[in-house]
mmCIF file of C-alpha atoms in Angstrom:
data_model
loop_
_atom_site.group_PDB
_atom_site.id
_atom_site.type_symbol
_atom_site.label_atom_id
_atom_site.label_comp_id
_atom_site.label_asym_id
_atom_site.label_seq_id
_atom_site.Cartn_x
_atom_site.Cartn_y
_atom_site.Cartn_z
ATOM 1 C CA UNK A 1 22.134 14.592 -6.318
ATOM 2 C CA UNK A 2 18.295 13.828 -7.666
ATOM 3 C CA UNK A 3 16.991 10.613 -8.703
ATOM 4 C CA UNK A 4 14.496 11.900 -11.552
ATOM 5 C CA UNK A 5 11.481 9.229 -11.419
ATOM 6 C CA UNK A 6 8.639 7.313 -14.252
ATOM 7 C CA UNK A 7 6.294 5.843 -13.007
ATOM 8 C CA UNK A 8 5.055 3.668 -15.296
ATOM 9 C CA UNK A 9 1.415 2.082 -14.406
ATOM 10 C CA UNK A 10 -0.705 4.595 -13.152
ATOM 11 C CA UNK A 11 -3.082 2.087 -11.071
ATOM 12 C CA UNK A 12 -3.821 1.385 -7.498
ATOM 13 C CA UNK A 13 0.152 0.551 -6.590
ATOM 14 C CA UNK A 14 1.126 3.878 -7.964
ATOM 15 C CA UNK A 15 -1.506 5.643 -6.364
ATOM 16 C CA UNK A 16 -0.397 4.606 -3.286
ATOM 17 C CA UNK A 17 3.791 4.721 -3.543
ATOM 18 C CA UNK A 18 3.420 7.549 -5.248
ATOM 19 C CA UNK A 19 3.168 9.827 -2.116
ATOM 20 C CA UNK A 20 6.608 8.850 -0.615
ATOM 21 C CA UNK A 21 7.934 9.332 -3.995
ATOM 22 C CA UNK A 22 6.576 12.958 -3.728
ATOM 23 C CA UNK A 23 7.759 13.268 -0.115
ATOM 24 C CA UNK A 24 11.266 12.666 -0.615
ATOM 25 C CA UNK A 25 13.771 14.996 -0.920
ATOM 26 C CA UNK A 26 16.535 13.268 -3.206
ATOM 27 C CA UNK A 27 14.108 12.225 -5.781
ATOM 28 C CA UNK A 28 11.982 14.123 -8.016
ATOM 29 C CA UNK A 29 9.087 12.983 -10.215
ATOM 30 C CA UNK A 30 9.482 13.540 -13.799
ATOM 31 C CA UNK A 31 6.583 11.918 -15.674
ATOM 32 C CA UNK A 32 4.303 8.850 -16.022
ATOM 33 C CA UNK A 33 2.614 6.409 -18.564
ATOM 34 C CA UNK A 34 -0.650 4.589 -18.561
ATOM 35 C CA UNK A 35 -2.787 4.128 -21.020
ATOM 36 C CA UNK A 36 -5.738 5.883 -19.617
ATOM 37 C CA UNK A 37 -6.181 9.113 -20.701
ATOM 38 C CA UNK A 38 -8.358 9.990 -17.117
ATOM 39 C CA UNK A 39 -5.424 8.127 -15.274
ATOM 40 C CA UNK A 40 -2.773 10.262 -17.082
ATOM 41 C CA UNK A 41 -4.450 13.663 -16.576
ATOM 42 C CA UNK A 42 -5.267 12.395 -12.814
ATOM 43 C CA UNK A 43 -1.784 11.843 -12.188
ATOM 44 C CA UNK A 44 -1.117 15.645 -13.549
ATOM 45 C CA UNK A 45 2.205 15.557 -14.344
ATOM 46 C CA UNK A 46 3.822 15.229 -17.814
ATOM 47 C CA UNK A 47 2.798 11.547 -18.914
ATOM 48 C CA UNK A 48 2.723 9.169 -22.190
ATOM 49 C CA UNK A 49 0.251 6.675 -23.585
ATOM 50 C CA UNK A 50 2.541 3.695 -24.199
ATOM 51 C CA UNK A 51 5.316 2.655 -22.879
ATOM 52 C CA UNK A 52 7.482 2.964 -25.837
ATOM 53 C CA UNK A 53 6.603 6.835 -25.801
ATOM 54 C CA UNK A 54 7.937 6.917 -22.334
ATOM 55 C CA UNK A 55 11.111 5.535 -22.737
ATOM 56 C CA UNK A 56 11.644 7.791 -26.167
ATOM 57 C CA UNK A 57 11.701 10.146 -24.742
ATOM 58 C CA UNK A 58 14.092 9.241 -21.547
ATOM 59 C CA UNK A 59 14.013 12.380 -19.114
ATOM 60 C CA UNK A 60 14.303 10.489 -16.346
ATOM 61 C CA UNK A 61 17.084 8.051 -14.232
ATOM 62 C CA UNK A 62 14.745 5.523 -13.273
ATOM 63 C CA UNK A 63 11.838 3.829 -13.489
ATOM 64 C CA UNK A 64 8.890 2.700 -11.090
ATOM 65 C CA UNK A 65 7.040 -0.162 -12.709
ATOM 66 C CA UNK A 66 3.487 -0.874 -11.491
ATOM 67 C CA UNK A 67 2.447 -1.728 -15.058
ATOM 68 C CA UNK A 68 -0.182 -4.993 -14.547
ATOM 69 C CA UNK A 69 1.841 -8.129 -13.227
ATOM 70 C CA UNK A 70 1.738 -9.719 -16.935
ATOM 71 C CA UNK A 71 3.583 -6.503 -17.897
ATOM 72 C CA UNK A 72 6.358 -6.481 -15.914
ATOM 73 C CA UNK A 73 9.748 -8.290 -17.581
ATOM 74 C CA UNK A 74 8.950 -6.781 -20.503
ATOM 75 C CA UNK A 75 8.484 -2.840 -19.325
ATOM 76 C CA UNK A 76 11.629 -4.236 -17.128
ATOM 77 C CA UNK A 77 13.723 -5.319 -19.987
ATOM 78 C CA UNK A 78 12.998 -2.118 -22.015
ATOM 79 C CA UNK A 79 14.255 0.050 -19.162
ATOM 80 C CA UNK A 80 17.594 -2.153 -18.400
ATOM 81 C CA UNK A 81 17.951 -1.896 -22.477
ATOM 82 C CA UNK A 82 17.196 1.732 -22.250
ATOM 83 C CA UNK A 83 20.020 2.089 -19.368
ATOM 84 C CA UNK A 84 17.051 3.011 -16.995
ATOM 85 C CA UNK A 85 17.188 2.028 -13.068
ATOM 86 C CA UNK A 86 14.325 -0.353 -12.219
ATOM 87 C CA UNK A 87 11.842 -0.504 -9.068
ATOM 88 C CA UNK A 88 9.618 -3.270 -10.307
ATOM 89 C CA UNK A 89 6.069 -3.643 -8.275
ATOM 90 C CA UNK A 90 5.523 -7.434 -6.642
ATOM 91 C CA UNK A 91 5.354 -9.967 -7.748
ATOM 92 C CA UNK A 92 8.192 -9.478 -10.265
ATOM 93 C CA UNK A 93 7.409 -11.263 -12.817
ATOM 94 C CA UNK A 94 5.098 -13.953 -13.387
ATOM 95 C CA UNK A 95 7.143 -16.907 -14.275
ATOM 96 C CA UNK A 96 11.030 -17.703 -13.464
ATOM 97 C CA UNK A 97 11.491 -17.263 -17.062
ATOM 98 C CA UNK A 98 10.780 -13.823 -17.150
ATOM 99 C CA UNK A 99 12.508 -12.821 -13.895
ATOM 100 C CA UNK A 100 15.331 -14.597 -14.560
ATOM 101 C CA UNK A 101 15.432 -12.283 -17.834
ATOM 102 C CA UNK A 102 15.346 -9.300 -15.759
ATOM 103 C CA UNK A 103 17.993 -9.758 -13.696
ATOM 104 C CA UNK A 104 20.332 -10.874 -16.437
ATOM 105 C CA UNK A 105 19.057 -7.502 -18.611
ATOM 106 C CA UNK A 106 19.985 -5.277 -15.533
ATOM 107 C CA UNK A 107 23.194 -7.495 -15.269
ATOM 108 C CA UNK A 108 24.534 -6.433 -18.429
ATOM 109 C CA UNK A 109 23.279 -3.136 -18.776
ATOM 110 C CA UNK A 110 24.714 -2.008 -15.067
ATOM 111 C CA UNK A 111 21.587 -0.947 -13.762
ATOM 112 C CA UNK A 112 19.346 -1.636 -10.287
ATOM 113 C CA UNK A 113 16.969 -3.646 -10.134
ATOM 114 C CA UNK A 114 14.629 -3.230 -7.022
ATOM 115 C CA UNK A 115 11.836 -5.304 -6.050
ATOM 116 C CA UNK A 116 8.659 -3.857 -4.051
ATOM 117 C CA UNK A 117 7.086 -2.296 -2.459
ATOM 118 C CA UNK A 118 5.820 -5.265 -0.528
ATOM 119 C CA UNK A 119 4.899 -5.738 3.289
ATOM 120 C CA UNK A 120 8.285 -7.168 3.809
ATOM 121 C CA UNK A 121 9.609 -3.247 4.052
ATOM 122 C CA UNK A 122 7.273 -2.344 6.591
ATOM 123 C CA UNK A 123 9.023 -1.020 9.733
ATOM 124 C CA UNK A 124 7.616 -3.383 12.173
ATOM 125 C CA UNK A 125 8.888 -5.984 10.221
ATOM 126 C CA UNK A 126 12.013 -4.557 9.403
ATOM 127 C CA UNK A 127 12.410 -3.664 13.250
ATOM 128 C CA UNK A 128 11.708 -7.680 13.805
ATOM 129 C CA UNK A 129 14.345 -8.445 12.111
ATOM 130 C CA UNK A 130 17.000 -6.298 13.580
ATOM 131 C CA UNK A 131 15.483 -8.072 17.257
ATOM 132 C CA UNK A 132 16.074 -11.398 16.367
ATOM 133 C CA UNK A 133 19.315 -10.560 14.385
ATOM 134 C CA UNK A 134 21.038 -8.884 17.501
ATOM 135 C CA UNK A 135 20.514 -11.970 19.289
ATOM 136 C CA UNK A 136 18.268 -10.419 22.044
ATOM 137 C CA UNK A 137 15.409 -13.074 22.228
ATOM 138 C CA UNK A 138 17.329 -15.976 20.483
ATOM 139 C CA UNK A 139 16.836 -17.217 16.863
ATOM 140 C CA UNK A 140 13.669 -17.319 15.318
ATOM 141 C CA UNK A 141 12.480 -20.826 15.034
ATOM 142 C CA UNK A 142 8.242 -20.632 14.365
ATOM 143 C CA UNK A 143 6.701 -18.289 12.539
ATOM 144 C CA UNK A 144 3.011 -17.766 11.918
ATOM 145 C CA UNK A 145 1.617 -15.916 9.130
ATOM 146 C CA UNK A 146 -2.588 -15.383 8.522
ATOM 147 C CA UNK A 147 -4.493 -12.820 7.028
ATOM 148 C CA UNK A 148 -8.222 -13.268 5.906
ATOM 149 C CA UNK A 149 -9.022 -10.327 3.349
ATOM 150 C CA UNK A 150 -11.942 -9.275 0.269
ATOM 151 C CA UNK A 151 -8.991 -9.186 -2.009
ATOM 152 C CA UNK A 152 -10.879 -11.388 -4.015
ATOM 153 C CA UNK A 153 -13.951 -9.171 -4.238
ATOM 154 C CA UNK A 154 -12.161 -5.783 -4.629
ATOM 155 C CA UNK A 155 -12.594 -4.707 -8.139
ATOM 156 C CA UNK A 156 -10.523 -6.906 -10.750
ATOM 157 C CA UNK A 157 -9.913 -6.823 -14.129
ATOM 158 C CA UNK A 158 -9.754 -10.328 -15.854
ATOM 159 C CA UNK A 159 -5.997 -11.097 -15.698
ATOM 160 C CA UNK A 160 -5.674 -10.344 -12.433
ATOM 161 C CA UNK A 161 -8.269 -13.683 -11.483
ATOM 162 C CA UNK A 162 -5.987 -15.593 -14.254
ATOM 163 C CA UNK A 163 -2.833 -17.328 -12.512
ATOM 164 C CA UNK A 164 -1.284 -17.805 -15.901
ATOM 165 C CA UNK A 165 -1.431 -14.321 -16.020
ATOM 166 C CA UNK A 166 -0.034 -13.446 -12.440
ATOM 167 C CA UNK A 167 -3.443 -13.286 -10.950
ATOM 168 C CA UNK A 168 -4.655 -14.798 -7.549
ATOM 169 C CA UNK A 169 -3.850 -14.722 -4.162
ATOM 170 C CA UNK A 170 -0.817 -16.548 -4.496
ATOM 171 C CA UNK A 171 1.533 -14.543 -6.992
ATOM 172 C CA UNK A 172 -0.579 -11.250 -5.784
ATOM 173 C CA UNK A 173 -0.466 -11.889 -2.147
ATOM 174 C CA UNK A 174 1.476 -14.646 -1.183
ATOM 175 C CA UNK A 175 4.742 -12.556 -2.267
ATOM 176 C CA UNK A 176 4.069 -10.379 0.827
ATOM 177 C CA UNK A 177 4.007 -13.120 3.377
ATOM 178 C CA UNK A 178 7.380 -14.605 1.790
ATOM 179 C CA UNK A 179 9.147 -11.612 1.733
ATOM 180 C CA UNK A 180 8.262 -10.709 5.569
ATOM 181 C CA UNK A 181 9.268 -14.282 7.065
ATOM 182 C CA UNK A 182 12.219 -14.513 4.711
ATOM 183 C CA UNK A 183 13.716 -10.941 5.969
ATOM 184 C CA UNK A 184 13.053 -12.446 9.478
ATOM 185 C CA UNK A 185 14.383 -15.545 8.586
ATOM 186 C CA UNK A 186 17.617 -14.230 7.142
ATOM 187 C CA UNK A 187 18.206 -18.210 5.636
ATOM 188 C CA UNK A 188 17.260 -19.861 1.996
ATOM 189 C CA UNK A 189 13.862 -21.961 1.770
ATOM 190 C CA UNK A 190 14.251 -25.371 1.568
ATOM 191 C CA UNK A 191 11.081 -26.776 1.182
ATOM 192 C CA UNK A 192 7.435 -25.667 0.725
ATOM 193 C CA UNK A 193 4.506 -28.022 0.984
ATOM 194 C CA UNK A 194 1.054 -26.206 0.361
ATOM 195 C CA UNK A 195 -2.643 -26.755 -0.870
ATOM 196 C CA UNK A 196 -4.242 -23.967 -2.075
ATOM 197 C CA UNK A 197 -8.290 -23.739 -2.493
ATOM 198 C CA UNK A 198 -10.884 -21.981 -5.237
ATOM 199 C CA UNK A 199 -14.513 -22.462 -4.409
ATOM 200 C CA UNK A 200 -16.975 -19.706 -6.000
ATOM 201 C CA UNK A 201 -17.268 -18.043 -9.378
ATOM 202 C CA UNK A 202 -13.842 -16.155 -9.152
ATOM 203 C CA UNK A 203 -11.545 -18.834 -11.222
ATOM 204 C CA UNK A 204 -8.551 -18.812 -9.612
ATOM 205 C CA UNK A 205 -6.699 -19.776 -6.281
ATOM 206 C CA UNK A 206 -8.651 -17.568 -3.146
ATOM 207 C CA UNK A 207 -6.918 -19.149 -0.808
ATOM 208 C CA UNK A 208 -3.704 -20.871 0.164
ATOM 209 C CA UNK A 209 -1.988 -22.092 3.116
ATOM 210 C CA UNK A 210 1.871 -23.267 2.944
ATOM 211 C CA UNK A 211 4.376 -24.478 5.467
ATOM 212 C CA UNK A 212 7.635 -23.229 4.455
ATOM 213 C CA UNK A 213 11.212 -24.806 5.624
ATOM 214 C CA UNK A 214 14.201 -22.772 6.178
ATOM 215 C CA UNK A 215 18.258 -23.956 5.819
ATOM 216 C CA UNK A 216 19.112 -22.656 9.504
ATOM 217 C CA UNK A 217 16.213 -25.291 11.186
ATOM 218 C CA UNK A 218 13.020 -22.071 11.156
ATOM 219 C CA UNK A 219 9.681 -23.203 10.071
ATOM 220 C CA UNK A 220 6.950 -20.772 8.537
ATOM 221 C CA UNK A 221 3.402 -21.387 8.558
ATOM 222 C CA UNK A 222 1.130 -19.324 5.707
ATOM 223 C CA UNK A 223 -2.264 -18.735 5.568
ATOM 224 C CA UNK A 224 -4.156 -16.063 3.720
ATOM 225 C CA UNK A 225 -8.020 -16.019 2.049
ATOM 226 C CA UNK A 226 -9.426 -13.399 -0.053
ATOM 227 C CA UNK A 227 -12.965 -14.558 0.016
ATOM 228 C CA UNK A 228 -14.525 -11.567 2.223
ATOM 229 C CA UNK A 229 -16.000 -13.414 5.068
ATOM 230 C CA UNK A 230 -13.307 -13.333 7.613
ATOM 231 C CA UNK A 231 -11.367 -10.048 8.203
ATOM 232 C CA UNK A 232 -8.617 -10.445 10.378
ATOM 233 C CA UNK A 233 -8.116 -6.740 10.806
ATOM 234 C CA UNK A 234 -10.898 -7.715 13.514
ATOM 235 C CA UNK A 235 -8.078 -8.627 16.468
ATOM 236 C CA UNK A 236 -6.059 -5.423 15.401
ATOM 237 C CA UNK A 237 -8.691 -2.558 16.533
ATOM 238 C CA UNK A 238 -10.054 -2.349 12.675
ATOM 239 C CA UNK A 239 -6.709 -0.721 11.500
ATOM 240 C CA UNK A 240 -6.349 -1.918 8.167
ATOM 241 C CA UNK A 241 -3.762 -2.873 5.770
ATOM 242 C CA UNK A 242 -2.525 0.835 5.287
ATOM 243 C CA UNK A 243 -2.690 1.555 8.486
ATOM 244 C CA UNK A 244 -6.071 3.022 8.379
ATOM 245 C CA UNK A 245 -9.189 2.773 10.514
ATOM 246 C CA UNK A 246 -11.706 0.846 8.528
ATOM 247 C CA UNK A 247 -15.491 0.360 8.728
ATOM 248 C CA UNK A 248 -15.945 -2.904 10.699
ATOM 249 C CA UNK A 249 -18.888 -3.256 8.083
ATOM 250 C CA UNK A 250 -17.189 -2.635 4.689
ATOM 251 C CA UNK A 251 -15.683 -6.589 4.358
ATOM 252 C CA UNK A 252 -18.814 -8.042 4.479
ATOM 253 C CA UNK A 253 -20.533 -5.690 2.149
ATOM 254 C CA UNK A 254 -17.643 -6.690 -0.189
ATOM 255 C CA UNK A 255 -19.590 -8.707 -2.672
ATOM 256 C CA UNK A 256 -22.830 -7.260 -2.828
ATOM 257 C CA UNK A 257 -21.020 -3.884 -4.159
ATOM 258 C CA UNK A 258 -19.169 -5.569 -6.495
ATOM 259 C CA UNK A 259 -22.494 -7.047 -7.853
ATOM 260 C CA UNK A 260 -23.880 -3.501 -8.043
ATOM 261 C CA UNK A 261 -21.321 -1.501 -9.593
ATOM 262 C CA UNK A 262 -19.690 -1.971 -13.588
ATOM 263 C CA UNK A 263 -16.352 -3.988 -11.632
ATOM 264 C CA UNK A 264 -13.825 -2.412 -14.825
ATOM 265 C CA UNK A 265 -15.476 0.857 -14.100
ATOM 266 C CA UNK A 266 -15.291 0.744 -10.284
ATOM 267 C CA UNK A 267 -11.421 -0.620 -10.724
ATOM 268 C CA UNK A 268 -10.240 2.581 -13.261
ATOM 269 C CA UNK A 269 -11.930 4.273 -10.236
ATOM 270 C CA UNK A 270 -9.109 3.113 -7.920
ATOM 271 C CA UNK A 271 -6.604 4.423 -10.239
ATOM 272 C CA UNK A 272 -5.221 8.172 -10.336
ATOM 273 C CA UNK A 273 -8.322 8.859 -12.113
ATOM 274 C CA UNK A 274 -10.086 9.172 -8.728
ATOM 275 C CA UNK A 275 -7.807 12.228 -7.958
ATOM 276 C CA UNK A 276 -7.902 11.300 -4.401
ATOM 277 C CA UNK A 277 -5.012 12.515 -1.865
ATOM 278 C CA UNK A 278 -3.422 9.499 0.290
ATOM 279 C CA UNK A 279 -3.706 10.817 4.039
ATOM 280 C CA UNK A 280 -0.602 10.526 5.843
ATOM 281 C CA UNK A 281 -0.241 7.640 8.524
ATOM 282 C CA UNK A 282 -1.401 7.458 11.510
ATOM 283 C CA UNK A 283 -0.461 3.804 12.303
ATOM 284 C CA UNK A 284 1.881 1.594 10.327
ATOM 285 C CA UNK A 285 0.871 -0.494 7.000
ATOM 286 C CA UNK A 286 0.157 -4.018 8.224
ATOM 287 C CA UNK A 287 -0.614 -7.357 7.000
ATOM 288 C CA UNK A 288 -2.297 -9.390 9.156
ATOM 289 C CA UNK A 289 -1.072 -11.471 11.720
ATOM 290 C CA UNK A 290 2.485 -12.423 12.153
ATOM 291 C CA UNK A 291 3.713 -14.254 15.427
ATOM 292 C CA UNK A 292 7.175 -15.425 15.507
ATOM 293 C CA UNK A 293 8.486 -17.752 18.012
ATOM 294 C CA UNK A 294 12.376 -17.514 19.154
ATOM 295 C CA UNK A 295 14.326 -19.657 21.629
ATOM 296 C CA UNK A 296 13.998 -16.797 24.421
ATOM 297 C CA UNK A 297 10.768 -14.806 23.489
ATOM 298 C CA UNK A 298 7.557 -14.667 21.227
ATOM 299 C CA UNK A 299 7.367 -11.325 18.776
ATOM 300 C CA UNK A 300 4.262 -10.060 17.852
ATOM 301 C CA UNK A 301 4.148 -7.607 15.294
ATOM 302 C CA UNK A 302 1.577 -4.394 15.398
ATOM 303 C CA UNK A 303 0.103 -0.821 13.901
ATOM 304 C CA UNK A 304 2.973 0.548 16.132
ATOM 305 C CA UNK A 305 5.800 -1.525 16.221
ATOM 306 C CA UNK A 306 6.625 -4.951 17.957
ATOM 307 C CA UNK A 307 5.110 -6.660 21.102
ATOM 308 C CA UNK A 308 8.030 -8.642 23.131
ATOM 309 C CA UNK A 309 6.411 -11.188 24.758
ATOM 310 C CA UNK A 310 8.920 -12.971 27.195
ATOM 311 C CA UNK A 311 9.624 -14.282 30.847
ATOM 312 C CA UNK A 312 9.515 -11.079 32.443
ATOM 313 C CA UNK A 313 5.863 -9.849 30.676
ATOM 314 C CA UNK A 314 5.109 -8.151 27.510
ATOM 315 C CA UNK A 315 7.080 -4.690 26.288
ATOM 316 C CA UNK A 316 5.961 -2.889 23.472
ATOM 317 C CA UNK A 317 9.415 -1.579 21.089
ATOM 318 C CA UNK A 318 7.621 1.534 18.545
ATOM 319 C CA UNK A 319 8.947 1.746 15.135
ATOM 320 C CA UNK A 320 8.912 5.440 14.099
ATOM 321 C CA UNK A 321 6.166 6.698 11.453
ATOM 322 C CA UNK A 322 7.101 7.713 8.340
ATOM 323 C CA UNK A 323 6.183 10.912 6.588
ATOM 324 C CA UNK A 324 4.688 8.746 3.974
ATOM 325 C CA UNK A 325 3.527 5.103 3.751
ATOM 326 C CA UNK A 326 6.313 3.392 1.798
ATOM 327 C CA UNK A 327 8.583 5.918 2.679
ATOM 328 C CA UNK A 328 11.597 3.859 3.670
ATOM 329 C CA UNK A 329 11.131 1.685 -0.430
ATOM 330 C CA UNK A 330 11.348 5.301 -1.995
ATOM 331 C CA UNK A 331 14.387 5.640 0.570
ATOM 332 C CA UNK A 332 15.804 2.540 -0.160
ATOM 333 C CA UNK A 333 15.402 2.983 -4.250
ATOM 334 C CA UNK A 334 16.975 6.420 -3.803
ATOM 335 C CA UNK A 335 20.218 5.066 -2.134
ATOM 336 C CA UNK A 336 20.894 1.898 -3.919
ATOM 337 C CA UNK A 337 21.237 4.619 -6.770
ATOM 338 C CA UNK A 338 22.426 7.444 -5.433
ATOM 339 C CA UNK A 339 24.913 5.902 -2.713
ATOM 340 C CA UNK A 340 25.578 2.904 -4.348
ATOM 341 C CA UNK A 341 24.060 0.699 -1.537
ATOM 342 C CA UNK A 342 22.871 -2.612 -2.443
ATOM 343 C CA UNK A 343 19.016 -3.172 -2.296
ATOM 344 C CA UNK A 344 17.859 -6.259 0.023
ATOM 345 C CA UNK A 345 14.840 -6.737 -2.042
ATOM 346 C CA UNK A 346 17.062 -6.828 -4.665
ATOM 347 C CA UNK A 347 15.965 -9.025 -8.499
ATOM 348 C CA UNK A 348 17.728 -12.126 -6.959
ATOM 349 C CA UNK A 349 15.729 -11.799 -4.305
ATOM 350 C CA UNK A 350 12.770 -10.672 -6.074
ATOM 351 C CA UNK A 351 13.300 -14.025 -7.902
ATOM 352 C CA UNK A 352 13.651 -16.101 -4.935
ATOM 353 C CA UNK A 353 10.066 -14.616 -4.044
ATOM 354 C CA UNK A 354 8.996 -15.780 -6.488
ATOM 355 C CA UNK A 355 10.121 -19.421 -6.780
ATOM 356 C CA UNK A 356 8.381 -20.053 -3.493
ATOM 357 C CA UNK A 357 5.206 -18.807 -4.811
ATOM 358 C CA UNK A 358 6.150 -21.218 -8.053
ATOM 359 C CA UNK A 359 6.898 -23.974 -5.312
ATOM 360 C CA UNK A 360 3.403 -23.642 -3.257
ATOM 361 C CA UNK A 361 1.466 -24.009 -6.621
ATOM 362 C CA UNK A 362 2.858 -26.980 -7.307
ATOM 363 C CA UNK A 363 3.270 -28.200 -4.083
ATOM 364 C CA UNK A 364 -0.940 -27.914 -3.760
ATOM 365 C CA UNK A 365 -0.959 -29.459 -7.886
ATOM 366 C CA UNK A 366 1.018 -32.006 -7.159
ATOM 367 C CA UNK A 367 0.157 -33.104 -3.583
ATOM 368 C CA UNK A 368 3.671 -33.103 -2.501
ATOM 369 C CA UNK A 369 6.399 -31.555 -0.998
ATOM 370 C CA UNK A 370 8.466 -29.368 -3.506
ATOM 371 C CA UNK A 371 12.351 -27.513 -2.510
ATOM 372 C CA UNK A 372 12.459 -24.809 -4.487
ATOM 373 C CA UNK A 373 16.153 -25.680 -5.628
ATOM 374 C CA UNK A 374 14.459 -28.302 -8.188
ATOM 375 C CA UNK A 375 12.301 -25.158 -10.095
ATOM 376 C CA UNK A 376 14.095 -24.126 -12.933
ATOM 377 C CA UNK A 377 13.858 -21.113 -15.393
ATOM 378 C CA UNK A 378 12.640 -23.851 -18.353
ATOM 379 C CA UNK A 379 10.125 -25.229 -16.376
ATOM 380 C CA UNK A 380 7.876 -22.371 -15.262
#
């Protein structure tokens, strides 16, 4: 069988998902939406203007939403109602509300709904988890998470520096540092207590950092910045967060090219306008740093795999490349349909994601701790 594939959102998450999509051999692309007519005939396939074209017409099984966040539960909603399979681009949704909505609208229509792709599929991460899980070093019981970024100087459009809106580092990046120490985890968060920071002209949160308690006794520590001083991606050999090898001088150039350049002009360029080709990997995508203590070793995630750092010295355990960068999400979409296997970044926990991110915000407004059990649907 052949999952036929939307994709609807035609932007920088589609341009690069879009290749294991392509790559895979149970699921065949079928059409796509945006509303830019160079994004549409960039992407070169059959495609529609609006997403009420797209789902007129219905030629496809499922649907790959990486529509703007604010978009979303309501491109979600149409495709549940429209008895379309969902893969829905992080963060979900932007309030509890809405995702909440989404999971109930794929509830009674019988459909998936997958969450992703975020750095919580990546196959270190993934390969993490199945260390700690077999019981080999012990349980996890400190994790560290830090990454220092320009994602705050890349080319933006409005909404996405508008938290109401979904924008900022928290709903936009936070959601990947969540989703990796919860899969290692494997246990609900229980409390969250956070400040987050915003200090230039960009009005929204920059910068966050959150310690994050777990039910089975693990603690999480979370740190990003988007300002485009500090690039982490320093202690890693320069191999960035697609597993590329980056110009050790392109972060700190970071603002004065956005200064230069029209910033709504130089975003549609990172669209499929640009008719660029993603190169296939040579290292693993990453995202930052993440250390995480156990009772009998230290893990170290890297480009390749995972570092085991124990009483006996330091081994190295490779995850395998993929074909395609997000290869294993395209995999994992394809079977939860196909096979009938249940996602793990399913809506619920799509949702979940997103209640911590809910729960550092107003952990950092409110100066206080805040357990995500007390954030309800009605009030965000």
């Amino acid at each position: 069988m052949t999952l036929r594939l939307a994709i609807l959102g035609l932007g920088r998450g589609a341009v690069l998902t879009v290749p294991a999509f392509v790559a895979h051999p149970r699921i065949e692309l079928v059409a796509g939406c945006d509303p830019s007519a160079q994004a549409r005939d960039g992407f070169g396939r059959n495609s529609f203007a609006s997403a009420e074209e797209l789902f007129a017409d219905g030629g496809f099984d499922a649907v790959y939403i990486a529509s703007p966040h604010e978009f979303h539960a309501s491109h979600a909603i149409m495709a549940a109602r429209a008895g379309k399979h969902v893969l829905v681009e992080k963060p979900m949704a932007v309030t509890l509300a809405e995702a909440t909505s989404m999971v109930a609208a794929a509830r009674d229509a019988g459909t998936i709904l997958m969450v992703g792709p975020s750095h919580g599929f990546n196959p270190p991460v993934a390969l993490a988890a199945e260390i700690v899980a077999s019981g080999e070093v012990g349980a996890a019981r400190m994790m560290h998470s830090s990454n220092f970024t320009d994602f705050l100087y890349r080319p933006r459009r409005p909404a996405e520096l508008d938290t109401a809106q979904g924008g900022g580092v928290v709903l936009s990046q936070g959601t990947h540092q969540i989703d990796m120490v919860r899969r290692i985890a494997d246990s609900p968060v229980t409390s969250v207590s956070a400040w987050t920071g915003g200090w230039d002209a960009r009005a929204t949160e920059g910068a966050f950092t959150a310690l994050l308690n777990f039910e089975n006794g693990a603690v999480a520590n979370l740190t990003y910045s988007g300002y485009a001083h500090y690039d982490s991606d320093a202690v890693a050999g320069w191999i960035g967060e697609l597993g590329q090898i980056k110009d050790p001088e392109a972060h700190g150039r970071a603002r004065a090219t956005l200064q230069a350049v029209d910033e709504q002009k130089a975003k549609a360029a990172r669209t499929f306008a640009a008719r660029h080709e993603t190169p296939a990997p040579k290292h693993h995508q990453r995202f930052g740093s993440l250390i995480i203590s156990c009772e009998k070793a230290d893990l170290e995630l890297t480009s390749q795999g995972v570092n085991i750092h124990s009483n006996t010295g330091m081994r190295s355990v490779a995850a395998p490349l993929p074909v395609a960068q997000r290869t294993n999400v395209a995999d994992a979409f394809a079977r939860a349909i196909l096979d009938e296997e249940t996602p793990l970044f399913d809506g619920s926990w799509g949702r979940d994601s997103l209640t911590v991110c809910q729960a550092i915000l107003r952990s950092a407004s409110e100066g206080r701790s805040v357990a995500p059990s007390e954030l309800t649907p009605s009030d965000i």
